CSV table of C-alpha atoms and ligand atoms in Angstrom, one decimal:
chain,number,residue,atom,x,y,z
A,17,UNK,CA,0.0,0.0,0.0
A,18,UNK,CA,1.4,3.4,-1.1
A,19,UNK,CA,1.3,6.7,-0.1
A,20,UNK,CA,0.3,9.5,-2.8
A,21,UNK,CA,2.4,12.7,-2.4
A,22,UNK,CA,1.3,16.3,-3.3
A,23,UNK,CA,3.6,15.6,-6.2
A,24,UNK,CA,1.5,12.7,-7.1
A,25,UNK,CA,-1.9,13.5,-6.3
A,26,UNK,CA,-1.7,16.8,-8.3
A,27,UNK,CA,-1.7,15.0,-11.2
A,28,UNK,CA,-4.3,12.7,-9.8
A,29,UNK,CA,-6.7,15.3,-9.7
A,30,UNK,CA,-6.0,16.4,-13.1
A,31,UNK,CA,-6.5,12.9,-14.4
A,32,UNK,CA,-9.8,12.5,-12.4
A,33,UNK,CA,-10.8,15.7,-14.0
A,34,UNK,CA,-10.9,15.0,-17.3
A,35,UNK,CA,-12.6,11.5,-16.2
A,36,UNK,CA,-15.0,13.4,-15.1
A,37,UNK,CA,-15.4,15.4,-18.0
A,38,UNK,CA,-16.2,12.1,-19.8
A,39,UNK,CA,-18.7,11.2,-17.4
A,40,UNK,CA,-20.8,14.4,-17.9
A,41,UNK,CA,-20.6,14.2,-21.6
A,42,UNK,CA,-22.4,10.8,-21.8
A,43,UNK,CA,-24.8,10.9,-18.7
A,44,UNK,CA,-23.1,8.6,-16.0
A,45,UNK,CA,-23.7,9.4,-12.6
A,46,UNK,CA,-21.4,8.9,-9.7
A,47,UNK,CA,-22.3,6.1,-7.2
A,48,UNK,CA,-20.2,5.8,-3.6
A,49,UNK,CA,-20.6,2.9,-1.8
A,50,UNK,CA,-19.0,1.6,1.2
A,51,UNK,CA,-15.2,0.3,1.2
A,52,UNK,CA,-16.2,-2.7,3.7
A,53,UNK,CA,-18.9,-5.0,2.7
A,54,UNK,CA,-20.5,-8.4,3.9
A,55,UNK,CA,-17.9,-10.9,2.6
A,56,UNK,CA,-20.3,-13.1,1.2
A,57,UNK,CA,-21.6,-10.7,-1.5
A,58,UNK,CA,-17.9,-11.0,-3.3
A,59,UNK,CA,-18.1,-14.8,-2.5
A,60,UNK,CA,-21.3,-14.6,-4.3
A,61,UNK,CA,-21.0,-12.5,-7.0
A,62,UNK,CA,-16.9,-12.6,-7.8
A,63,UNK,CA,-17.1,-17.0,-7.7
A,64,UNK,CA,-15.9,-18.8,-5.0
A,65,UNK,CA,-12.9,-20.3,-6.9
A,66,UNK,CA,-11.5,-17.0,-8.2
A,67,UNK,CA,-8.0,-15.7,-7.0
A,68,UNK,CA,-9.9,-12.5,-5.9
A,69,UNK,CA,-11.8,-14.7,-3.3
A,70,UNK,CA,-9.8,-17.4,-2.7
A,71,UNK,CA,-6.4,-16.2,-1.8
A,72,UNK,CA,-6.9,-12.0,-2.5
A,73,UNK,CA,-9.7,-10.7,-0.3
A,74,UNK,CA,-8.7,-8.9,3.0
A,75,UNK,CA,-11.3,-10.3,5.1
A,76,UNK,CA,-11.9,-10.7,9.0
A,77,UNK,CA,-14.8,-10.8,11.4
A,78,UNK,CA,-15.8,-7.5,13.1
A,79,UNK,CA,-16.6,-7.0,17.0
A,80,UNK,CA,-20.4,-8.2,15.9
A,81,UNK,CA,-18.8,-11.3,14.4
A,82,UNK,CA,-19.8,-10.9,11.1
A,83,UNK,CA,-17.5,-11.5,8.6
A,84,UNK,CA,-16.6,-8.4,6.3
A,85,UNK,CA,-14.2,-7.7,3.5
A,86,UNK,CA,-12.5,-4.8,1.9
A,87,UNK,CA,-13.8,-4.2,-1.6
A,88,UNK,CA,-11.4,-5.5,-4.0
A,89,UNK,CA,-13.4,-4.5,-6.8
A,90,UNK,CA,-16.0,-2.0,-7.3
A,91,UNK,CA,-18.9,-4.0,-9.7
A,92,UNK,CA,-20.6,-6.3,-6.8
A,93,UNK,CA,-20.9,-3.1,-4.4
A,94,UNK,CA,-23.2,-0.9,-7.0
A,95,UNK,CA,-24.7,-4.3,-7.9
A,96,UNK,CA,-25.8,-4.4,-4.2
A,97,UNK,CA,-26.1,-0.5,-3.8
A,98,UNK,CA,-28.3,-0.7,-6.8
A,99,UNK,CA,-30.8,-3.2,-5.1
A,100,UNK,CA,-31.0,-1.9,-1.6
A,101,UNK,CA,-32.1,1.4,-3.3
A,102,UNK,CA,-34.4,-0.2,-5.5
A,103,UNK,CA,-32.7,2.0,-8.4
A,104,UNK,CA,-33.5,-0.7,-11.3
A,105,UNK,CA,-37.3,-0.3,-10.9
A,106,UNK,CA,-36.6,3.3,-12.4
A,107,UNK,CA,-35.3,2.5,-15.8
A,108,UNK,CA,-32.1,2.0,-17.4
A,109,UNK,CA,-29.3,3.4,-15.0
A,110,UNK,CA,-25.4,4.3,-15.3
A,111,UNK,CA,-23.0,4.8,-12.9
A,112,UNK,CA,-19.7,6.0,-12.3
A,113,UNK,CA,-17.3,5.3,-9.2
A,114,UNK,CA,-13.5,5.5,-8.3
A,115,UNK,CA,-11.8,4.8,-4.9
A,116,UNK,CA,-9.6,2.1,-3.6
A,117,UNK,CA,-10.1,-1.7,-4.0
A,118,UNK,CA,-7.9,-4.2,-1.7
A,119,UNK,CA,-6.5,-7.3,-3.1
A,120,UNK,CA,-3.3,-9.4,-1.1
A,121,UNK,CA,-1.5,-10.1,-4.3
A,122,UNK,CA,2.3,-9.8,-5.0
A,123,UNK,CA,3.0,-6.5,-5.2
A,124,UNK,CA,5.1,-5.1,-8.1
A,125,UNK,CA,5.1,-2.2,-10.6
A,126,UNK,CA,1.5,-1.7,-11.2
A,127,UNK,CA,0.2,-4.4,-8.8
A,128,UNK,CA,-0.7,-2.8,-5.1
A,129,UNK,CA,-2.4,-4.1,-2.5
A,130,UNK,CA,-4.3,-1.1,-2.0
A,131,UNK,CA,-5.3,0.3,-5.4
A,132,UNK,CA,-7.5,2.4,-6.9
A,133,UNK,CA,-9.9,1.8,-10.0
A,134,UNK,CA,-12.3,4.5,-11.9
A,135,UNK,CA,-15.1,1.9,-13.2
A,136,UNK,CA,-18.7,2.3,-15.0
A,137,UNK,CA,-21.8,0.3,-14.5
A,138,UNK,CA,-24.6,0.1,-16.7
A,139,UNK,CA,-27.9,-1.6,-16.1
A,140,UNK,CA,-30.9,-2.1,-17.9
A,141,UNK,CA,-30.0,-2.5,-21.6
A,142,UNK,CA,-29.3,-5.4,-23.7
A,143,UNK,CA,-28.4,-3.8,-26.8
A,144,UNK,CA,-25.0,-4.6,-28.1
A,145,UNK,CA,-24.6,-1.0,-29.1
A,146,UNK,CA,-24.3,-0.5,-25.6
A,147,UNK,CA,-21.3,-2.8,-25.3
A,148,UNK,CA,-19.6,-0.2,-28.0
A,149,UNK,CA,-20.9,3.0,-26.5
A,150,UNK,CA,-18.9,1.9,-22.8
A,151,UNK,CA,-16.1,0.9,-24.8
A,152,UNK,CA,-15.7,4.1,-26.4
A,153,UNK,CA,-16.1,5.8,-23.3
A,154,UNK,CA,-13.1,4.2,-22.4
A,155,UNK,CA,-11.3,4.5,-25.3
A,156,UNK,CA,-11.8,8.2,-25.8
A,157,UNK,CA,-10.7,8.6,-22.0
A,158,UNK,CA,-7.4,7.5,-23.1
A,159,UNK,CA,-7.1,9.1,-26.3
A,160,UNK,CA,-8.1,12.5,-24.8
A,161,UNK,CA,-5.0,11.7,-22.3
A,162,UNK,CA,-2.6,11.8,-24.8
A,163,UNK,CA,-2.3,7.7,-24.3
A,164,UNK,CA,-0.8,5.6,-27.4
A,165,UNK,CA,-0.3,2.4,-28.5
A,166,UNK,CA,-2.6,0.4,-26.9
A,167,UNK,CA,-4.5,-2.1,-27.9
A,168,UNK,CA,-8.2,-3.3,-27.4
A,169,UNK,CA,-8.6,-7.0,-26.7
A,170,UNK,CA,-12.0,-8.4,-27.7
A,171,UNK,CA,-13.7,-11.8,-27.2
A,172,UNK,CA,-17.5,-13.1,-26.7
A,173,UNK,CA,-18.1,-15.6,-23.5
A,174,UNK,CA,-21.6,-15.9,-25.1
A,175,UNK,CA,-24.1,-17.5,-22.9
A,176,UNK,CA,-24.4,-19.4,-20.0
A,177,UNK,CA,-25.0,-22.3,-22.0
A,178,UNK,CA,-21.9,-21.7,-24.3
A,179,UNK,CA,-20.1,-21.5,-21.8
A,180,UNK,CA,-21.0,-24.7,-20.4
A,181,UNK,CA,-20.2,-26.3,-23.2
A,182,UNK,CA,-17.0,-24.9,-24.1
A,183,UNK,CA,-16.0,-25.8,-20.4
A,184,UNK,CA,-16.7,-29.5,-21.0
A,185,UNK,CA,-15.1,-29.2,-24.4
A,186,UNK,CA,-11.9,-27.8,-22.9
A,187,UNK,CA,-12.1,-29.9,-19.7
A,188,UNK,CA,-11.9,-33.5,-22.1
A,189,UNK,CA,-9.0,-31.4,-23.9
A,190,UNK,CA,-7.1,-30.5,-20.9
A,191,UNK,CA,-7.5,-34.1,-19.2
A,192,UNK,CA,-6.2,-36.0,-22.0
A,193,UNK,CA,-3.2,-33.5,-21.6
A,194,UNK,CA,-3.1,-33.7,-18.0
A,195,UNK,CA,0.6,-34.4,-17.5
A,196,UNK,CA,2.1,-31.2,-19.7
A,197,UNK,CA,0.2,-28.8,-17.5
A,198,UNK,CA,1.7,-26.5,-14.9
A,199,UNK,CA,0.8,-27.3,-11.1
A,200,UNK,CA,-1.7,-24.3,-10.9
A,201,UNK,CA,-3.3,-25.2,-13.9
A,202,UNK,CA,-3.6,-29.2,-13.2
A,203,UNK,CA,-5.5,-27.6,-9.6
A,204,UNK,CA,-7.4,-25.0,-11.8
A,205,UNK,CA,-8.8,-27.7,-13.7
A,206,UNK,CA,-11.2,-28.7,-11.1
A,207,UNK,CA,-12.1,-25.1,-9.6
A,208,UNK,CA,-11.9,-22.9,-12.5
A,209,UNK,CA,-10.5,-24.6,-15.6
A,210,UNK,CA,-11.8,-21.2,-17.7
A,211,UNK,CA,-8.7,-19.6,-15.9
A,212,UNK,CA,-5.9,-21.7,-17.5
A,213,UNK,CA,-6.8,-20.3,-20.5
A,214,UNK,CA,-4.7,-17.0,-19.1
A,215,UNK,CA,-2.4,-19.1,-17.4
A,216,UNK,CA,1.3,-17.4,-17.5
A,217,UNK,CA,3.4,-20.4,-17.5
A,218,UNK,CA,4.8,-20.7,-21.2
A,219,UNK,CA,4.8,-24.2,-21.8
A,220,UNK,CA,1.0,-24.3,-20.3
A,221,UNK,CA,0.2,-21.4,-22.8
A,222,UNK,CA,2.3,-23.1,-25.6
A,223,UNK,CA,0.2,-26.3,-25.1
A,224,UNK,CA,-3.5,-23.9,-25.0
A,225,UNK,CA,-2.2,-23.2,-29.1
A,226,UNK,CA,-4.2,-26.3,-30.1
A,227,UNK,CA,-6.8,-26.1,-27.6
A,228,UNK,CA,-10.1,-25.5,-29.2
A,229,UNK,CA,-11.5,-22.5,-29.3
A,230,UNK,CA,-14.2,-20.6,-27.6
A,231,UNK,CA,-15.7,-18.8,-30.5
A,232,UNK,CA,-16.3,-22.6,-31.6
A,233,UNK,CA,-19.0,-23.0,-28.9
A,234,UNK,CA,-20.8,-20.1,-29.4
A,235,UNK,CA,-24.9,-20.2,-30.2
A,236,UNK,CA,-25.2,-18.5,-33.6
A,237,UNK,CA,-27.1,-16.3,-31.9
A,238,UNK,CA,-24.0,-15.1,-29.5
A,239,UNK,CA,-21.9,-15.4,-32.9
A,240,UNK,CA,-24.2,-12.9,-34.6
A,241,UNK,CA,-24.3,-10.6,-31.5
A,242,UNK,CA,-20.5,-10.6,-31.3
A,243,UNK,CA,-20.3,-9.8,-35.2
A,244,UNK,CA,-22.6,-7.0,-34.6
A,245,UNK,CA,-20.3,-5.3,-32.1
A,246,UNK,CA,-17.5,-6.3,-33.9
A,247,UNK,CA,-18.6,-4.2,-37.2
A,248,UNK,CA,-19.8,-1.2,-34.8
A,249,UNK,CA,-16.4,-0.7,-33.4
A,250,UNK,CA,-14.9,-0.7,-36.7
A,251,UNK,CA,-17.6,2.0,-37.9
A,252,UNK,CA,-16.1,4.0,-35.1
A,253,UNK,CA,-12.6,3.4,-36.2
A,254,UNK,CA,-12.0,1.6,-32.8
A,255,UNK,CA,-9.4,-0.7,-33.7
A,256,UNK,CA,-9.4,-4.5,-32.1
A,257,UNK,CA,-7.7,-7.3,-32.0
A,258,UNK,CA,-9.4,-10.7,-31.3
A,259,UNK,CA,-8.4,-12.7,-28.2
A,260,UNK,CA,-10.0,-16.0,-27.8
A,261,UNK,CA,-8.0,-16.9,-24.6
A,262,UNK,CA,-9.3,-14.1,-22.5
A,263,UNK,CA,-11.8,-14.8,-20.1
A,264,UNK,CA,-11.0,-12.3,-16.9
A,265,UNK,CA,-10.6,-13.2,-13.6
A,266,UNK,CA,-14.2,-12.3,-11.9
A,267,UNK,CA,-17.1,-14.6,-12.8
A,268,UNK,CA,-19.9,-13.1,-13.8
A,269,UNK,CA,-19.3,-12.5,-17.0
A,270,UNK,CA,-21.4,-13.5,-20.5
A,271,UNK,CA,-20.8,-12.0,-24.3
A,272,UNK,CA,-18.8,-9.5,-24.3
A,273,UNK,CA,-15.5,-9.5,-22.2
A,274,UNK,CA,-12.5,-7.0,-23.3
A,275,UNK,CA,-9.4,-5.7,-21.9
A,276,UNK,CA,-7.4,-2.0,-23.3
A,277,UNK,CA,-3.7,-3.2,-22.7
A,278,UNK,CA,-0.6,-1.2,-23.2
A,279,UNK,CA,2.9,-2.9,-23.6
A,280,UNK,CA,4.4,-0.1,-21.7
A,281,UNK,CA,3.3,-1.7,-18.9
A,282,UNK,CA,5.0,-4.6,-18.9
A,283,UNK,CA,3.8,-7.7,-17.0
A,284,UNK,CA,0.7,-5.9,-15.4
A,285,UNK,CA,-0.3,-4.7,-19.1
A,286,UNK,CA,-3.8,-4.7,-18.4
A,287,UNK,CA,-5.0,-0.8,-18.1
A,288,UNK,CA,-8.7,-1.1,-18.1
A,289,UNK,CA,-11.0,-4.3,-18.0
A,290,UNK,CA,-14.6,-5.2,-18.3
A,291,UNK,CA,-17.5,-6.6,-20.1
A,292,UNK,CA,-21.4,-7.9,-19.7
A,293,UNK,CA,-22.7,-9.8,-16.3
A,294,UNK,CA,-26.1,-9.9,-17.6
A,295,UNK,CA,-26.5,-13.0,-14.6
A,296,UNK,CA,-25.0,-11.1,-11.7
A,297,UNK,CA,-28.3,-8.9,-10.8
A,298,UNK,CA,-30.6,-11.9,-10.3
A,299,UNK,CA,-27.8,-14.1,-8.8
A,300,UNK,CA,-27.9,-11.0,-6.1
A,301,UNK,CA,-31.6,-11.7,-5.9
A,302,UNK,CA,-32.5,-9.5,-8.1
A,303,UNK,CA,-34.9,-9.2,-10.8
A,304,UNK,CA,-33.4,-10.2,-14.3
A,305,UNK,CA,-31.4,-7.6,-15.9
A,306,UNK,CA,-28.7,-7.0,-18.4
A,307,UNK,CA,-25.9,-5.1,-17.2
A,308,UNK,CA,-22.1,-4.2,-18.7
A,309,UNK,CA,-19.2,-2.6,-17.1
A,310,UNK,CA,-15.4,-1.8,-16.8
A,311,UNK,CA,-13.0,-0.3,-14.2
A,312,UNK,CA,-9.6,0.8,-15.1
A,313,UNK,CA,-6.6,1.0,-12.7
A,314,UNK,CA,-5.5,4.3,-12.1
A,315,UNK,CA,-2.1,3.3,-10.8
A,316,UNK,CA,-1.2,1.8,-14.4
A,317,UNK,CA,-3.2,4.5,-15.6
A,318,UNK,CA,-0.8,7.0,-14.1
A,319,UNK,CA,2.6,5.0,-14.8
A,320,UNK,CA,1.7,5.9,-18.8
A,321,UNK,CA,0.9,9.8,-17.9
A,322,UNK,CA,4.0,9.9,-16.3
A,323,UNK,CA,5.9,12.1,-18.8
A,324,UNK,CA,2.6,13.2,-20.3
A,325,UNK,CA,1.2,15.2,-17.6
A,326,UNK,CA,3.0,17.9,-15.6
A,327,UNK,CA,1.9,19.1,-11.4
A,328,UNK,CA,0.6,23.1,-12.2
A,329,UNK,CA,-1.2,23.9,-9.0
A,330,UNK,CA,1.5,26.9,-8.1
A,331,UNK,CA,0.6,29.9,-6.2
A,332,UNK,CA,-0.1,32.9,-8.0
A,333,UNK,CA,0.6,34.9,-5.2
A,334,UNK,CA,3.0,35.2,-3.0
A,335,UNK,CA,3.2,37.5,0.2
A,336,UNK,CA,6.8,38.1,1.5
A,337,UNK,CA,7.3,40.5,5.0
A,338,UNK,CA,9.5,40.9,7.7
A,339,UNK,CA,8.6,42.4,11.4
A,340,UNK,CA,5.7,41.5,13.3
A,341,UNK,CA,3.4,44.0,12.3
A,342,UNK,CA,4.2,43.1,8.6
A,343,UNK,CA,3.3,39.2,9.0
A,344,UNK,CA,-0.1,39.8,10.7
A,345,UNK,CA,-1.0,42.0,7.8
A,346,UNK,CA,0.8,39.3,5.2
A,347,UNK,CA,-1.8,37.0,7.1
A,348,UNK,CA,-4.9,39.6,7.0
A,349,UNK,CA,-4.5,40.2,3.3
A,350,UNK,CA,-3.8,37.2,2.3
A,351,UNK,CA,-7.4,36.1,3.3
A,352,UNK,CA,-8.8,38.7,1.7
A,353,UNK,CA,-7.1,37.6,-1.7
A,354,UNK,CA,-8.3,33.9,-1.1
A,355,UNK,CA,-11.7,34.9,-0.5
A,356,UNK,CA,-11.8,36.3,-4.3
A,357,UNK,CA,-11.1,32.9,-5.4
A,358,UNK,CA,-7.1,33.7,-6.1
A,359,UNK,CA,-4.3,31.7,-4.4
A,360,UNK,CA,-2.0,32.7,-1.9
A,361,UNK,CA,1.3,31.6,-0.2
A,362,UNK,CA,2.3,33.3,3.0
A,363,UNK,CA,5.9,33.4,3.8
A,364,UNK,CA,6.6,32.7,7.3
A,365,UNK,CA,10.0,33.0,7.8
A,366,UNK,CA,12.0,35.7,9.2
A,367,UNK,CA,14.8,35.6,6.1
A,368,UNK,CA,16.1,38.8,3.8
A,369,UNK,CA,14.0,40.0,1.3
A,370,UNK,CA,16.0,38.5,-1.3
A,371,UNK,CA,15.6,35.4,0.1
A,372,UNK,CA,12.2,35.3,0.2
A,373,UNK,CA,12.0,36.5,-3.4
A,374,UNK,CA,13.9,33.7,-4.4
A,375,UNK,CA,11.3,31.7,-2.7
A,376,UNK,CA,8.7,32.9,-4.8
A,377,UNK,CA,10.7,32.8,-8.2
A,378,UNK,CA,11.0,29.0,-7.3
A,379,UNK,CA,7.7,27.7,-7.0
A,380,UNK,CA,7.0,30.1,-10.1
A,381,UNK,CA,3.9,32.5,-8.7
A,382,UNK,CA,3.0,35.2,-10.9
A,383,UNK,CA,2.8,38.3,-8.1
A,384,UNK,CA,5.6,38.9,-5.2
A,385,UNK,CA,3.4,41.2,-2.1
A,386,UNK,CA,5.8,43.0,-0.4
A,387,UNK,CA,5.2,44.5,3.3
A,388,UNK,CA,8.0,45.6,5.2
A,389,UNK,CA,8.4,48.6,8.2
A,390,UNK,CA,8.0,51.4,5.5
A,391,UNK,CA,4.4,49.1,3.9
A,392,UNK,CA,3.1,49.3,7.3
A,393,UNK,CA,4.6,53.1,8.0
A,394,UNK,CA,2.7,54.4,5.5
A,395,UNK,CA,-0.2,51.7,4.7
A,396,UNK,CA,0.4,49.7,1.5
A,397,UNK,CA,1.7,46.7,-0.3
A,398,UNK,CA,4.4,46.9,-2.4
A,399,UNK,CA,3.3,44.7,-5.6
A,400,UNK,CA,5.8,42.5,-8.0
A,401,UNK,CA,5.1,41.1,-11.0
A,402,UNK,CA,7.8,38.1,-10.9
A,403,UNK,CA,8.1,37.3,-14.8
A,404,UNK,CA,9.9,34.2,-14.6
A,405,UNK,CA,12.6,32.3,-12.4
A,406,UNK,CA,15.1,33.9,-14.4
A,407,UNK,CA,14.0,37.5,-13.5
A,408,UNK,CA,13.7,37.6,-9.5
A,409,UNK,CA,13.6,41.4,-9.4
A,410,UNK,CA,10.5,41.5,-12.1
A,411,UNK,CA,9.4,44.4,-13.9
A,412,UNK,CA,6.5,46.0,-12.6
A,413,UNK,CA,6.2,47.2,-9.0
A,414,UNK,CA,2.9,49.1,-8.2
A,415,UNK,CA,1.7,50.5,-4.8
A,416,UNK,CA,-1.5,49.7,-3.5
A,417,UNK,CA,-3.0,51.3,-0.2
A,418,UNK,CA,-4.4,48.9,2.5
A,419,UNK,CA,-7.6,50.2,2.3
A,420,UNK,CA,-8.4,49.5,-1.3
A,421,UNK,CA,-8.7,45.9,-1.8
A,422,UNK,CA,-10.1,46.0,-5.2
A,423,UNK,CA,-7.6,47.7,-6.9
A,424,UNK,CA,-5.8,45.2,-5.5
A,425,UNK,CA,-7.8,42.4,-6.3
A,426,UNK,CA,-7.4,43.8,-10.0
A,427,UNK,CA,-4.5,44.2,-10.3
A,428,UNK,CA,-3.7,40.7,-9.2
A,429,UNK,CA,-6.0,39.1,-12.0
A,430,UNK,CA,-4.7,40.8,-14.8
B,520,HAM,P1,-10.4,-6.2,-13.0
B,520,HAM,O1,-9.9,-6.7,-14.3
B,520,HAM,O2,-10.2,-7.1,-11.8
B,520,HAM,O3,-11.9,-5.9,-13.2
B,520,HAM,O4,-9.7,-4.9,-12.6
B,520,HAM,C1,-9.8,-3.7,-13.4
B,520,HAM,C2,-8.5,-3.0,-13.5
B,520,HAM,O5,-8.1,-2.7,-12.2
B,520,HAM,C3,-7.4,-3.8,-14.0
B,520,HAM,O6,-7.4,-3.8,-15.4
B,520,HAM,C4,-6.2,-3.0,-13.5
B,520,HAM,O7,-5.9,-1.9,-14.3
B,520,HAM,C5,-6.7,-2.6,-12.1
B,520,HAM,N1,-6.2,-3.5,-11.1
B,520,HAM,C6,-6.7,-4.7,-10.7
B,520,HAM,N2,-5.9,-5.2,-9.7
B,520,HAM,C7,-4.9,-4.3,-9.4
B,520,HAM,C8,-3.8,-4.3,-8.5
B,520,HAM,N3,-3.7,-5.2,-7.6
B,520,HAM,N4,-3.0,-3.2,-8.5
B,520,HAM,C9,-3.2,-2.2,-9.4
B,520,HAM,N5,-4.2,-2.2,-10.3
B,520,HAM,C10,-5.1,-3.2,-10.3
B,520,HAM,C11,-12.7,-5.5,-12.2
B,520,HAM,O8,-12.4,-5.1,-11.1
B,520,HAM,C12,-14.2,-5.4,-12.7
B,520,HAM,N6,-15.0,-5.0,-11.5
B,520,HAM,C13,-14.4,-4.5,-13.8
B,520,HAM,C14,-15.8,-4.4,-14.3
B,520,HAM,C15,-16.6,-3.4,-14.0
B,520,HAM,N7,-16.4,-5.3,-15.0
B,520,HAM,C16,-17.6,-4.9,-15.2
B,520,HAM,N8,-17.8,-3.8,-14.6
């Protein structure tokens, strides 16, 4: 678990911001839930036999003895949100969330144990052009971050029923090859055989070349369905790739699944996830209903920004005095400034003018307020425009009495 830094979270915000933006744009609103739930609704919803549940979840039993768990995703928690509010009875809904998810995996570059996903949820519409629209969102997130070179990875689960059959179909497959599979994968094979499709052990995934596919087992109905998205996305010049193997790690998923991946991020490529859990809803008791969703990590997410996105949040003031009269009134105006929406740093220390201008050349702010014994002899602030970090001594310098703030105020936004 990591700390973020002003340094860091700076550039948080401004990445949350243009989220945001996104969000407006196409109608989702934002839903917060709870960080600690009731374990069994992962248990329910994730799948028993998933890593997330089986070896991931930070669980424990509070001073009621019920047994709670720290989200470690976001979907299951609006699912439940969703139902306790009766939200579905009101039509189609769509959500957005962001906050930190908890999973006890290895950690490495891009894998926390505390991290922090932006996600979508949509509920009540089965049309595939859905499945495109919440693609896009996500794609045009990235794009309108300056992100390149990644690459959408598409595949269809179908239904229920093709999936059942591809399982069996892959089980007999797997068996008969029982030997040349990797430890985790000969255990998977009883749990969650779906899973060693994504294995990471080479010779397992050399083996899965031949295996047969899962487009094979699709309904033609799911086949039409996935063709259908397929041909939208390329009508919005959203490029694809197909990727038969990739089933994601949570269960509830049917038709659609995807992943947006970016090789920049080397082992933990995967930058934003999702797809359709038209089941999940009633398996939660409730009443049928087609839903589709994605949550991307913002810790990968901000491992590609790196270079891409600079901290700006300087002040554009800054007040520099010395003597104690001066610093109260350094601390009096400077609340006046704030109040008129305009940023202020106060410099508290007792060092030479010139120090203190070097102070404010250094964290770049736009206006130096001087008050020193002749400021407070004869009531005003000595204003500086500071050009640039090359230019300490500025080129303006302007007078302005105590008493008239807005002249001051002006001054200080042109
Ligand atoms: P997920 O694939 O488990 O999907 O996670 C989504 C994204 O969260 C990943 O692609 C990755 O960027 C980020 N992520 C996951 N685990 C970690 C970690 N340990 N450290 C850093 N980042 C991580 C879900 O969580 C689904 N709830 C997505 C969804 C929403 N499906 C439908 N609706």
């Amino acid at each position: 678990m990591i700390d973020l830094l002003p340094a860091q979270t700076e550039r948080w915000q401004k990445v949350e911001s243009v989220v945001r933006g996104h969000f407006l744009r196409t109608g989702f609103k934002e839903i917060r839930t709870p960080l600690l739930e009731s374990t069994n609704l992962f248990s329910r919803s994730i799948g028993e036999y998933t890593d997330v549940v089986g070896k991931e979840m930070y669980s424990f039993c509070d001073r009621g003895d019920r047994s709670c768990t720290l989200r470690p995703e976001g979907t299951a928690s609006v699912v439940r949100s969703v139902l306790e509010h009766g939200l579905l009875s009101q039509g189609p809904q769509r959500f957005w969330y962001g906050g930190p998810m908890f999973r006890y995996e290895r950690p490495q570059n891009g894998r926390q144990r505390q991290f922090h996903q932006i996600g979508v949820e949509c509920f009540g519409i089965d049309s595939p052009l859905v499945d495109v629209d919440i693609i896009s969102i996500a794609w045009d997130i990235f794009k309108d971050l300056g992100i390149v070179d990644l690459e959408l990875q598409l595949n269809s689960l179908g239904t229920e029923e093709d999936m059942k059959n591809y399982k069996s179909l892959l089980v007999g497959w797997l068996e008969d090859r029982f030997d040349h599979l990797d430890i985790d994968s000969q255990r998977r094979l009883k749990s969650n055989p779906l899973r060693i499709l994504d294995s990471k052990n080479s010779n397992t995934q050399m083996l899965l070349e031949d295996s047969p596919s899962l487009l094979e087992s699709l309904s033609s109905e799911s086949i039409e369905r996935f063709q259908y998205i397929q041909n939208t996305l390329k009508s919005l010049e959203i490029p694809f790739v197909l990727n038969t193997k990739l089933v994601r790690g949570l269960d509830y998923y049917c038709h659609t699944a995807f992943e947006i991946v970016s090789k920049q991020l080397g082992s933990q490529s995967t930058l934003c996830g999702g797809g359709r859990y038209d089941r999940l809803i009633q398996q939660l008791q409730g009443p049928p209903t087609p839903a589709i969703g994605w949550a991307m990590g913002m810790e990968r997410l901000m491992i590609l920004l790196e270079d891409l996105i600079r901290p700006v949040s300087n002040p554009e003031v800054y007040v520099i005095s010395r003597g104690d009269k001066a610093k109260r009134q350094a601390l009096i105006v400077s609340r006046l400034i704030r109040h008129k929406n305009i940023s202020v740093e106060i410099d508290y220390s007792q060092s030479a003018f010139s120090k203190q201008f070097k102070k404010a050349s250094k964290i770049s702010a736009r206006w130096a307020i001087v008050i020193g014994e002749d400021e407070i002899k004869n009531n005003y602030y000595r204003l500086k425009k500071l050009q640039s970090a090359n230019n300490i001594k500025g080129e303006e310098e302007i007078n302005v009495e105590f008493s008239d703030l807005n002249n001051l105020i002006d001054i200080l936004r042109d």
